[in-house]
Coordinates of C-alpha atoms and ligand atoms in Angstrom, one line a residue:
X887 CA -7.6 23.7 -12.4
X888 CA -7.3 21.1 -10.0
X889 CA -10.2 18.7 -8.0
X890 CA -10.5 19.6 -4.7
X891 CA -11.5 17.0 -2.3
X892 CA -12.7 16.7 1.1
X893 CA -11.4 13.5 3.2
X894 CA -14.0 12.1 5.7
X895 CA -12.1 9.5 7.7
X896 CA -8.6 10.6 6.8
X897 CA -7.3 7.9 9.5
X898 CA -8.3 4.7 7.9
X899 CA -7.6 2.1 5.4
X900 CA -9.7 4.2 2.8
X901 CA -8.6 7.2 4.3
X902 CA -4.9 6.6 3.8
X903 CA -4.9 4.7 0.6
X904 CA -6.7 7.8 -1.0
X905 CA -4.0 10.2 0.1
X906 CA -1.7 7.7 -2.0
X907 CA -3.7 8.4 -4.8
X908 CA -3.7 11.7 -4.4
X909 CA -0.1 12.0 -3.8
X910 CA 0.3 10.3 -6.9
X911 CA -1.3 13.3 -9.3
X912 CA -0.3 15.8 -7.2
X913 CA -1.4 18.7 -9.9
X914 CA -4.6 17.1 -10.6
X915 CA -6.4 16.8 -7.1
X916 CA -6.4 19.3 -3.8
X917 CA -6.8 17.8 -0.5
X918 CA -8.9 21.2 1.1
X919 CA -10.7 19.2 4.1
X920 CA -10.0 16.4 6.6
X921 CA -11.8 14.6 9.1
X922 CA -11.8 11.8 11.5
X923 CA -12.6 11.0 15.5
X924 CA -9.8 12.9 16.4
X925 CA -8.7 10.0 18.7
X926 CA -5.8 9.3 16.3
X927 CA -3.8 12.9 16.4
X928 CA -0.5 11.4 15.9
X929 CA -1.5 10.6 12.5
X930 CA -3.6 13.4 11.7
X931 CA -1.5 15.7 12.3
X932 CA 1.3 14.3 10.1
X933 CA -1.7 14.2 7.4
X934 CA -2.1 17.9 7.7
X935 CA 1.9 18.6 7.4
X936 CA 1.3 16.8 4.1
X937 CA -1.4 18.1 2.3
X938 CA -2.1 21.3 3.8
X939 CA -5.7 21.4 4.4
X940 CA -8.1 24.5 5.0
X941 CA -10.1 22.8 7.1
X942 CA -10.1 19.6 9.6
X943 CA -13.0 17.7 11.3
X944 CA -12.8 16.6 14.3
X945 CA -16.0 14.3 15.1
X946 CA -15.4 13.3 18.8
X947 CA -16.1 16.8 20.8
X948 CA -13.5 15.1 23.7
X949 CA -10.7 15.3 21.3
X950 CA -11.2 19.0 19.8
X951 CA -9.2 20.8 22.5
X952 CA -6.0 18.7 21.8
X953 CA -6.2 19.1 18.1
X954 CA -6.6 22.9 18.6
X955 CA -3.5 22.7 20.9
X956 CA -2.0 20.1 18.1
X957 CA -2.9 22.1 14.7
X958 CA -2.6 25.6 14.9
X959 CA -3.2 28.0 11.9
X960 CA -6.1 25.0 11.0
X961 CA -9.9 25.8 10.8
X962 CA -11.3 23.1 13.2
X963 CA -15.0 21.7 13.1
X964 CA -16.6 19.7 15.6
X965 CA -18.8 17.2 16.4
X966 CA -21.2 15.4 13.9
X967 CA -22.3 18.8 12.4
X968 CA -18.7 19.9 11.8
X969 CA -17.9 16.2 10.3
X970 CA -20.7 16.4 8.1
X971 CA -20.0 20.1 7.0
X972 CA -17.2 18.5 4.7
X973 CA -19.0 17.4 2.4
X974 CA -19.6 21.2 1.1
X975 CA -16.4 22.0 1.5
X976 CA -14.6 20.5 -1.9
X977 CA -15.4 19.1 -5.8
X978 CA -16.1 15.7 -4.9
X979 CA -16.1 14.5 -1.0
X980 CA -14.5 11.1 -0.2
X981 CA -16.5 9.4 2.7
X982 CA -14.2 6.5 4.4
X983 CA -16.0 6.6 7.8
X984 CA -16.7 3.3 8.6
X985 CA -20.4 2.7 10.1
X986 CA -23.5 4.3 10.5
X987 CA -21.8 7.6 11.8
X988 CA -21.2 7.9 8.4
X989 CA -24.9 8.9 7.3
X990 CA -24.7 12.8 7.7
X991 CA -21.5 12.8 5.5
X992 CA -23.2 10.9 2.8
X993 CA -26.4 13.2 2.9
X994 CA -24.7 16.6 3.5
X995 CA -22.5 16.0 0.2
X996 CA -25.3 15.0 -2.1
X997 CA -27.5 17.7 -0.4
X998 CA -24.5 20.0 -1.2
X999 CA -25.4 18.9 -5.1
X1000 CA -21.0 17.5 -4.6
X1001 CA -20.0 14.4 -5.8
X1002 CA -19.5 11.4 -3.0
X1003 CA -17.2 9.0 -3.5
X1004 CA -19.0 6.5 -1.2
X1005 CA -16.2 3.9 0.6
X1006 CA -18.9 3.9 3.8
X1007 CA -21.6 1.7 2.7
X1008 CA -23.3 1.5 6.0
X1009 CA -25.0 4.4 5.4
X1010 CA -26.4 3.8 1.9
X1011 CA -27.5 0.4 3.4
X1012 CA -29.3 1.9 6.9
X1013 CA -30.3 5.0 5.0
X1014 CA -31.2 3.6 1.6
X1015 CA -34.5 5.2 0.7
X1016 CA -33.3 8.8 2.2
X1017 CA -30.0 8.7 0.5
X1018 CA -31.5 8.2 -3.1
X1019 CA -33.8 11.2 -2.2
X1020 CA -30.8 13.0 -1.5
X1021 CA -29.0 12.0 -4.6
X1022 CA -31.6 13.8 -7.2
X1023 CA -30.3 17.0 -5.9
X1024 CA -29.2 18.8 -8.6
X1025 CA -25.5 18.7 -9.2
X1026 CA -25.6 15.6 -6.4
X1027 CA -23.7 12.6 -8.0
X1028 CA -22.6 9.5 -6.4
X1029 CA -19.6 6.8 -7.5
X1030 CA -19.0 4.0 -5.3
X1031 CA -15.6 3.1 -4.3
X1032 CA -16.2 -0.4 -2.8
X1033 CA -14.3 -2.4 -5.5
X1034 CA -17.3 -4.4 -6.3
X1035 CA -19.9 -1.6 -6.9
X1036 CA -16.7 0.4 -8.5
X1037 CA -16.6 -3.0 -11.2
X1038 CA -20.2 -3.0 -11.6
X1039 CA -20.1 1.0 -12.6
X1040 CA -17.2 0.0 -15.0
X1041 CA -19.2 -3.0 -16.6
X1042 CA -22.6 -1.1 -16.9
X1043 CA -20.4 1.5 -19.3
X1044 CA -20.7 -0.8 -21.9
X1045 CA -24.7 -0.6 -21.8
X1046 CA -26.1 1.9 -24.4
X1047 CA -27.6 4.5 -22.3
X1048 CA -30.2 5.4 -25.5
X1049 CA -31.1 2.1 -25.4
X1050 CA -32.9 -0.5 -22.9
X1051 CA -31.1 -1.9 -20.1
X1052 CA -30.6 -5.2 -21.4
X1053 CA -29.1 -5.9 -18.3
X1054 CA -30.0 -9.8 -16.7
X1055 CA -27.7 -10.1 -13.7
X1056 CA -25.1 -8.6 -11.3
X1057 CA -22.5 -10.7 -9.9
X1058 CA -20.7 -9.4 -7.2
X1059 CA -18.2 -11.6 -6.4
X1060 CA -16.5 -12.9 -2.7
X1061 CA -13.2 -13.5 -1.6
X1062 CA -14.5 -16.1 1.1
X1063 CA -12.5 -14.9 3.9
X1064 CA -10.7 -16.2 6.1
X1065 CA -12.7 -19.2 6.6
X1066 CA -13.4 -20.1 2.8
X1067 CA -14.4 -24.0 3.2
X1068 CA -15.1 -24.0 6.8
X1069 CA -18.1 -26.1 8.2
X1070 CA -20.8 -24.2 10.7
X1071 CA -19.1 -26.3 13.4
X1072 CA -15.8 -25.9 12.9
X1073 CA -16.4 -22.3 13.1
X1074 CA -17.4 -22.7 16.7
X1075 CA -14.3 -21.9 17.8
X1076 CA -12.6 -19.1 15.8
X1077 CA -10.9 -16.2 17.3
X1078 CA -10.5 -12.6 16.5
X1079 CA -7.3 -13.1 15.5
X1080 CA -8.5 -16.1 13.1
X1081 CA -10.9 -13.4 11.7
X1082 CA -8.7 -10.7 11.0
X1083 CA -6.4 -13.1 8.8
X1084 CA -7.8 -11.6 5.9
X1085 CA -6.5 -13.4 2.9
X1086 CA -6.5 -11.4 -0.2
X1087 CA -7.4 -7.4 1.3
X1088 CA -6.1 -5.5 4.5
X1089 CA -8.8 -2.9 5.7
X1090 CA -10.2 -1.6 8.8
X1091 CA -11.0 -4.2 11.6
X1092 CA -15.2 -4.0 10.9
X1093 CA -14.7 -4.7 7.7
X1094 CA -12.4 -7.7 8.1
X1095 CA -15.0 -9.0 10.7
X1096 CA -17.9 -8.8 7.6
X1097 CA -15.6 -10.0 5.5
X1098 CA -15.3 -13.4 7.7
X1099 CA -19.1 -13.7 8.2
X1100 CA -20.0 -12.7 4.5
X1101 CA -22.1 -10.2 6.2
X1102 CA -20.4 -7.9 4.0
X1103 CA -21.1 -9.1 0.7
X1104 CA -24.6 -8.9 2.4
X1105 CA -24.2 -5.6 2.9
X1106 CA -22.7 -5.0 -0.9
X1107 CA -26.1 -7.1 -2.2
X1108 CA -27.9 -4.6 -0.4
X1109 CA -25.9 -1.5 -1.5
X1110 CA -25.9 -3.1 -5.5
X1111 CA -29.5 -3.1 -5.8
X1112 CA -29.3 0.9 -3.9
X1113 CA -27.2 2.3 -6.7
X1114 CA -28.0 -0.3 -9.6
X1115 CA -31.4 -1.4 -9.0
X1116 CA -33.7 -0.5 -11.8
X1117 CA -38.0 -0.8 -12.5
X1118 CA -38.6 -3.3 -15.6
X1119 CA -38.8 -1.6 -18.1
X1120 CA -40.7 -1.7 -21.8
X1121 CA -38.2 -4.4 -22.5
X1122 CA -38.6 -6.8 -19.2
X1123 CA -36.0 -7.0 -17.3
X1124 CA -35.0 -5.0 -14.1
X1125 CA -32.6 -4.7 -11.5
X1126 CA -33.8 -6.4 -8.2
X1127 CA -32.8 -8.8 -5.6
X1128 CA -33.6 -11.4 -8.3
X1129 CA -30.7 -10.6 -10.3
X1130 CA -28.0 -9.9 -7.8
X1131 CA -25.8 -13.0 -7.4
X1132 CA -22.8 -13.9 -5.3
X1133 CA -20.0 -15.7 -6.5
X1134 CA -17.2 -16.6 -4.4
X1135 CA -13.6 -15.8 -5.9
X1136 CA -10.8 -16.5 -3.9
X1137 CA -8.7 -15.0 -5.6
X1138 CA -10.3 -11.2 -5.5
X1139 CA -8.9 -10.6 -9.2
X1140 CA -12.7 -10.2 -10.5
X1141 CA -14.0 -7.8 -8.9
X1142 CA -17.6 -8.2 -10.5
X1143 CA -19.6 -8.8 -13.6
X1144 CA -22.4 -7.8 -15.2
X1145 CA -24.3 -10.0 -17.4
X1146 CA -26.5 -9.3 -20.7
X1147 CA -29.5 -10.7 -21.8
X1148 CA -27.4 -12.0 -24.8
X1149 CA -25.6 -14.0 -22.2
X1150 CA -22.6 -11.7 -22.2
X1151 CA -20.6 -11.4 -19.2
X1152 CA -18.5 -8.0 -18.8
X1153 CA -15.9 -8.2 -16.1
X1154 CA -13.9 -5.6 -14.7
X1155 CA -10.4 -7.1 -13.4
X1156 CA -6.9 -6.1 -11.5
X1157 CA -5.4 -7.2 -9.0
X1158 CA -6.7 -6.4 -5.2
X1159 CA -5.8 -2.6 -4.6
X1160 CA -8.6 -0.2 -3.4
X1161 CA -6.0 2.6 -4.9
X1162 CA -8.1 1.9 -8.3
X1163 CA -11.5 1.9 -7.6
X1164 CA -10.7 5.4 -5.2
X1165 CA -8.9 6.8 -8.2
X1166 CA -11.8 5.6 -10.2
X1167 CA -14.3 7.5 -8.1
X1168 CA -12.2 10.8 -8.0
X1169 CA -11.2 10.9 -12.0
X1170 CA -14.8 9.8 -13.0
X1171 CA -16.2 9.9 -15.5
X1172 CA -12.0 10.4 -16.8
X1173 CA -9.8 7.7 -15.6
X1174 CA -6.4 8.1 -13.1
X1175 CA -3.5 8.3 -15.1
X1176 CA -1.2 6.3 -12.2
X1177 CA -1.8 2.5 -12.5
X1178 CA -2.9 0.3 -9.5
X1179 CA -3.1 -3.2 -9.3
X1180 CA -2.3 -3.7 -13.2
X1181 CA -2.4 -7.7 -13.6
X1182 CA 1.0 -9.7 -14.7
X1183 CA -1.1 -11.6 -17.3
X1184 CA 2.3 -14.1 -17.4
X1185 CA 2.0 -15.0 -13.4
X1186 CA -1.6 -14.6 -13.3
X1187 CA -2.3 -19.0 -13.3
X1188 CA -5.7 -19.2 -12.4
X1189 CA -9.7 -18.0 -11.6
X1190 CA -11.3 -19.8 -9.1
X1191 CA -14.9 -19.4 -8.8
X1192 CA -17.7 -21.6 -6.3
X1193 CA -21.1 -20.9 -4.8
X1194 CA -21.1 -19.7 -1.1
X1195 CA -22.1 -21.8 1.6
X1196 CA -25.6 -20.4 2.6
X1197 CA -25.1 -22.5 5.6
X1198 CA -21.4 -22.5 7.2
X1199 CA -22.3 -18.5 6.4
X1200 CA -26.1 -17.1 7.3
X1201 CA -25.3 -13.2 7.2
X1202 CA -25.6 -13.4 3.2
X1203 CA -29.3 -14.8 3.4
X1204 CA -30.2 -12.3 6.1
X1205 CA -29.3 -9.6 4.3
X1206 CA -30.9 -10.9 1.2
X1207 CA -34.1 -11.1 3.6
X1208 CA -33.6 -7.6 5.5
X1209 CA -33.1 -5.7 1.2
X1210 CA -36.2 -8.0 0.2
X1211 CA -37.9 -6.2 3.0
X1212 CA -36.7 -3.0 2.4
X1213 CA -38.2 0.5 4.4
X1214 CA -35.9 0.1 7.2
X1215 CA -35.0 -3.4 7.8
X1216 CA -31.4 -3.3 6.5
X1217 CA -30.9 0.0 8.8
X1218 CA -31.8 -2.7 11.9
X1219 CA -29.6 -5.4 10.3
X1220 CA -27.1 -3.0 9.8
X1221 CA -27.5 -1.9 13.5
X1222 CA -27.2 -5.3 14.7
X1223 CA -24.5 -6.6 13.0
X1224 CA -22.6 -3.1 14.3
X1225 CA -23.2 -4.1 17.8
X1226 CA -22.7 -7.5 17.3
X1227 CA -19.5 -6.9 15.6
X1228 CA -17.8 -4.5 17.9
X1229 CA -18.8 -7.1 20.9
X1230 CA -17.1 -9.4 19.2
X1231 CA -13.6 -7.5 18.7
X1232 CA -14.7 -6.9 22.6
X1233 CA -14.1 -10.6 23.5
X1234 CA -18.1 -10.7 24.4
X1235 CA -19.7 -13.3 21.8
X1236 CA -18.5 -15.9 19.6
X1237 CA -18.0 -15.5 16.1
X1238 CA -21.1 -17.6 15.2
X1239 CA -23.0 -15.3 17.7
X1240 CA -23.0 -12.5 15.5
X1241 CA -25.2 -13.7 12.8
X1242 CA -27.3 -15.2 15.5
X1243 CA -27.6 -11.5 17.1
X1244 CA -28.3 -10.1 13.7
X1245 CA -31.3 -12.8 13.1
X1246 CA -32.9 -11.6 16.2
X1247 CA -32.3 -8.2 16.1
X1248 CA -33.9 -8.2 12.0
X1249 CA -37.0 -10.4 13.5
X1250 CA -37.7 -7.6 15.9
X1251 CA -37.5 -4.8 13.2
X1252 CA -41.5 -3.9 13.0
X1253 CA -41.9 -2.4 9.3
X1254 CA -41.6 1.2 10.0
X1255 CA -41.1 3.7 6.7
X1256 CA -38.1 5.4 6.3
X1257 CA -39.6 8.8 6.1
X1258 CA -36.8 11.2 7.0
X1259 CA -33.5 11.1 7.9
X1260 CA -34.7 11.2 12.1
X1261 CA -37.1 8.0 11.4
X1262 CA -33.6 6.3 10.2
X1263 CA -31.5 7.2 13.3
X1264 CA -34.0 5.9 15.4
X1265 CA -34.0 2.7 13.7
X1266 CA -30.6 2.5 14.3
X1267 CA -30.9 3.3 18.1
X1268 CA -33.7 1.4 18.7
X1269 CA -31.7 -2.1 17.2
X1270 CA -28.9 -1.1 18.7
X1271 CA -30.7 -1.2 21.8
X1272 CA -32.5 -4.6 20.7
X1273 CA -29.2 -6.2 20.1
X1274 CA -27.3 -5.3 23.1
X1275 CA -30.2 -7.0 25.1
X1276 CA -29.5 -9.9 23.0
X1277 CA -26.0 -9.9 24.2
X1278 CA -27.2 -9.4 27.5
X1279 CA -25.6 -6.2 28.1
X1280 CA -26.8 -4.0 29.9
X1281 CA -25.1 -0.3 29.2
X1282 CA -26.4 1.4 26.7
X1283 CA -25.1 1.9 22.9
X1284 CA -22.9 5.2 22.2
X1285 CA -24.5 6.7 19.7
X1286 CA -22.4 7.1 16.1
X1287 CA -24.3 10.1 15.2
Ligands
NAP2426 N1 -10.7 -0.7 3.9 C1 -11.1 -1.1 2.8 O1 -10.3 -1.7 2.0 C2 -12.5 -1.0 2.3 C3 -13.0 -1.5 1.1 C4 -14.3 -1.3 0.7 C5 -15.1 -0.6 1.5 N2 -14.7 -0.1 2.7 C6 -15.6 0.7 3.5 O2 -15.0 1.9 3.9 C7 -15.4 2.4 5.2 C8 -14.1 2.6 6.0 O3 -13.5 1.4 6.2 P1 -11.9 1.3 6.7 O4 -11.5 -0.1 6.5 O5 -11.1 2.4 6.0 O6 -12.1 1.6 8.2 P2 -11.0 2.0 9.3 O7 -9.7 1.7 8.8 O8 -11.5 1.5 10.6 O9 -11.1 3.6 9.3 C9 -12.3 4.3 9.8 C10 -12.1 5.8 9.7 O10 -13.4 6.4 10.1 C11 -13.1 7.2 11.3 N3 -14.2 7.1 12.2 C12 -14.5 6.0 13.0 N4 -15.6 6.2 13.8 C13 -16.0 7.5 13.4 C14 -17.0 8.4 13.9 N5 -17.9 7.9 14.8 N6 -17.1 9.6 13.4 C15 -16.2 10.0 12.4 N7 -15.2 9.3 12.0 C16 -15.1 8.0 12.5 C17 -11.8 6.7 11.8 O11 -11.2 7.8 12.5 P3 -10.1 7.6 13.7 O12 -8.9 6.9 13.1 O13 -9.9 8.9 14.3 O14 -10.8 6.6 14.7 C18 -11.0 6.4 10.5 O15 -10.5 7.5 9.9 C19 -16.3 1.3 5.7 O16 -17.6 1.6 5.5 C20 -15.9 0.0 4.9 O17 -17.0 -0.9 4.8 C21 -13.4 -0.3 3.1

């Protein structure tokens, strides 16, 4: 019997690269649910010609009467609710939204006791202490598929589960970006083109962005101690913000390690394809049988590896600052940098704005709990608010949920 899977963010860089995957076991997985804004129908609707699905989301409510018109013969859901509604809908839901209007896709699937194969980190950072209340719902089960986290689940295999951890550090490691070796003031001047030059990966546009400001290893550093992070145990050693370290690796071949107390490292490498950490995340805890990014071991020449510059690149330390906090400061860092990222694409700020937006917006957050899922979405709204006054402007934020 096959796996059937529900797609949120069919549109994307995720969203495409796991219909690849899919296509490429056709008799092992079932695409039964798509979703995305709605905004790109083009493609959509030559995603449902392919695959055939029951059921497609349509999250922006202005775009529902055109996909009606568009996809005939196709159950369509609307709005947030009907987004979020996929993740009951299949086996194992892949989430590829990008941002915070991810969260109620994350939460309905693990609520739905489903298994999330979790692309859209955004909303295990913002969310963090609701989603892992969410994720001891019977049934619920979550494997990353950001390459990193989907290396660290591959290295932490060899641990004996009987045993104790034994585990002394995660090492997530960093392309660099774009602007690898780049002094603070020579950054004055970048452009958005200069920062979508990713080097080694091609993704979405937000992600590129983080990926220039190494806000989004930040944001892995956070989401790594969220799915890895572990209470000392009867042996010593846990899993905290103490033993997460970031390497840069410009060549994006490792995509983490995990090292023992024996001084072991473990290190899961290929070469840079998301196709293997999604198929990863859909086969688990089997493997895919197609083969992405297998390494040439006979061209492969060298590993680079360096410390990052702290400096040139603040977002790392801030978000090393806004997980050490905890509650909800990285949901108002994750706001922030949102904001301060999608005025940038804008032609608004600078490039070195942003992490100058984010430092403000995290020094305003004011220690509130993350009791419930509400209490998080108005710690998004309420930075989102705090960092569009930083920018000094003036209309207010859409909001993602
Ligand atoms: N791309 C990568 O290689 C990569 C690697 C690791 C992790 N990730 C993570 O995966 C997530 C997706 O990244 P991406 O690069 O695939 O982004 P992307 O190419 O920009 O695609 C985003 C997808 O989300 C949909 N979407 C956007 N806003 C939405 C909303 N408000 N409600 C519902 N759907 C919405 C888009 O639909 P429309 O097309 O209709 O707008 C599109 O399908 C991010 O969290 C990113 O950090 C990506």
């Amino acid at each position: 019997m096959s796996t059937t899977i529900a797609l949120a963010g069919s549109t994307g860089s995720i969203g495409t690269q796991t219909l690849d995957v899919v296509a490429a076991e056709p008799d092992r997985y079932e695409i039964v649910a798509l979703g995305a804004t709605g905004r790109n129908l083009d493609l959509l609707a030559a995603q449902v010609d392919a695959v055939h699905p029951k059921v497609v989301a349509i999250a922006d409510e202005g775009c529902a009467a055109a996909a009606r018109d568009r996809l005939p013969g196709v159950e369509i859901r609307v709005g947030t609710e009907g987004l979020a509604s996929l993740g009951a809908e299949a086996d194992v839901c892949v989430n590829g939204v990008v941002g915070f209007a991810g969260l109620r896709v994350t939460l309905a699937t693990l609520l739905a006791g489903r298994r999330l194969a979790l692309a859209n980190k955004e909303s295990l950072i913002a969310g963090g202490p609701v989603v892992q209340r969410a994720r001891s719902t019977p049934g619920a089960e979550l494997v990353p598929v950001d390459s990193e986290h989907g290396a660290l689940h591959q290295c932490l295999r060899s641990r004996d589960e009987r045993g104790p951890s034994r585990v002394a550090s995660l090492v997530l490691t960093a392309s660099g970006g774009p602007f690898r070796g780049r002094s603070a003031e020579s950054l004055a001047s970048v452009t958005v083109d200069d920062a979508l030059a990713h080097p080694t990966w091609s993704m979405g546009p937000k992600i590129t962005v983080d990926s220039s400001t190494l806000m989004n290893k930040g944001l892995e550093v956070i989401e790594a101690n969220e799915l890895f992070g572990a209470p000392a145990g009867e042996h010593g050693v846990g899993i905290g913000y103490d033993q997460i370290e970031v390497v840069v690796h410009p060549q994006s071949i490792v995509h983490s390690m995990v090292t023992y107390t024996d001084g072991s490292t473990i290190a899961q490498l290929s070469m840079p394809n998301m196709r293997l950490p999604i198929g990863y995340a859909l086969a688990w805890p089997d493997r895919s049988a197609a083969a992405f990014g297998p390494i040439d071991w006979a061209t492969l020449s060298r590993l680079d590896f360096e410390p990052p510059d702290l400096a040139a690149f603040p977002c790392l330390g801030l978000a090393f600052a806004a997980g050490r906090a905890g509650g909800l400061a990285p949901a108002w860092l994750n706001a922030g940098n949102e904001e301060a990222v999608a005025a940038f694409l804008d032609g608004r700020i600078s490039w070195s704005d942003i992490a100058a937006v984010c430092a403000s917006v995290l020094d305003r957050h004011d220690g509130a709990e993350a009791a419930d899922v509400e209490a998080v979405i108005e710690a998004d709204r309420r930075a989102r608010r705090a960092a569009r006054s930083v920018m000094g402007i003036e209309s207010p934020p859409t909001d993602p949920t």
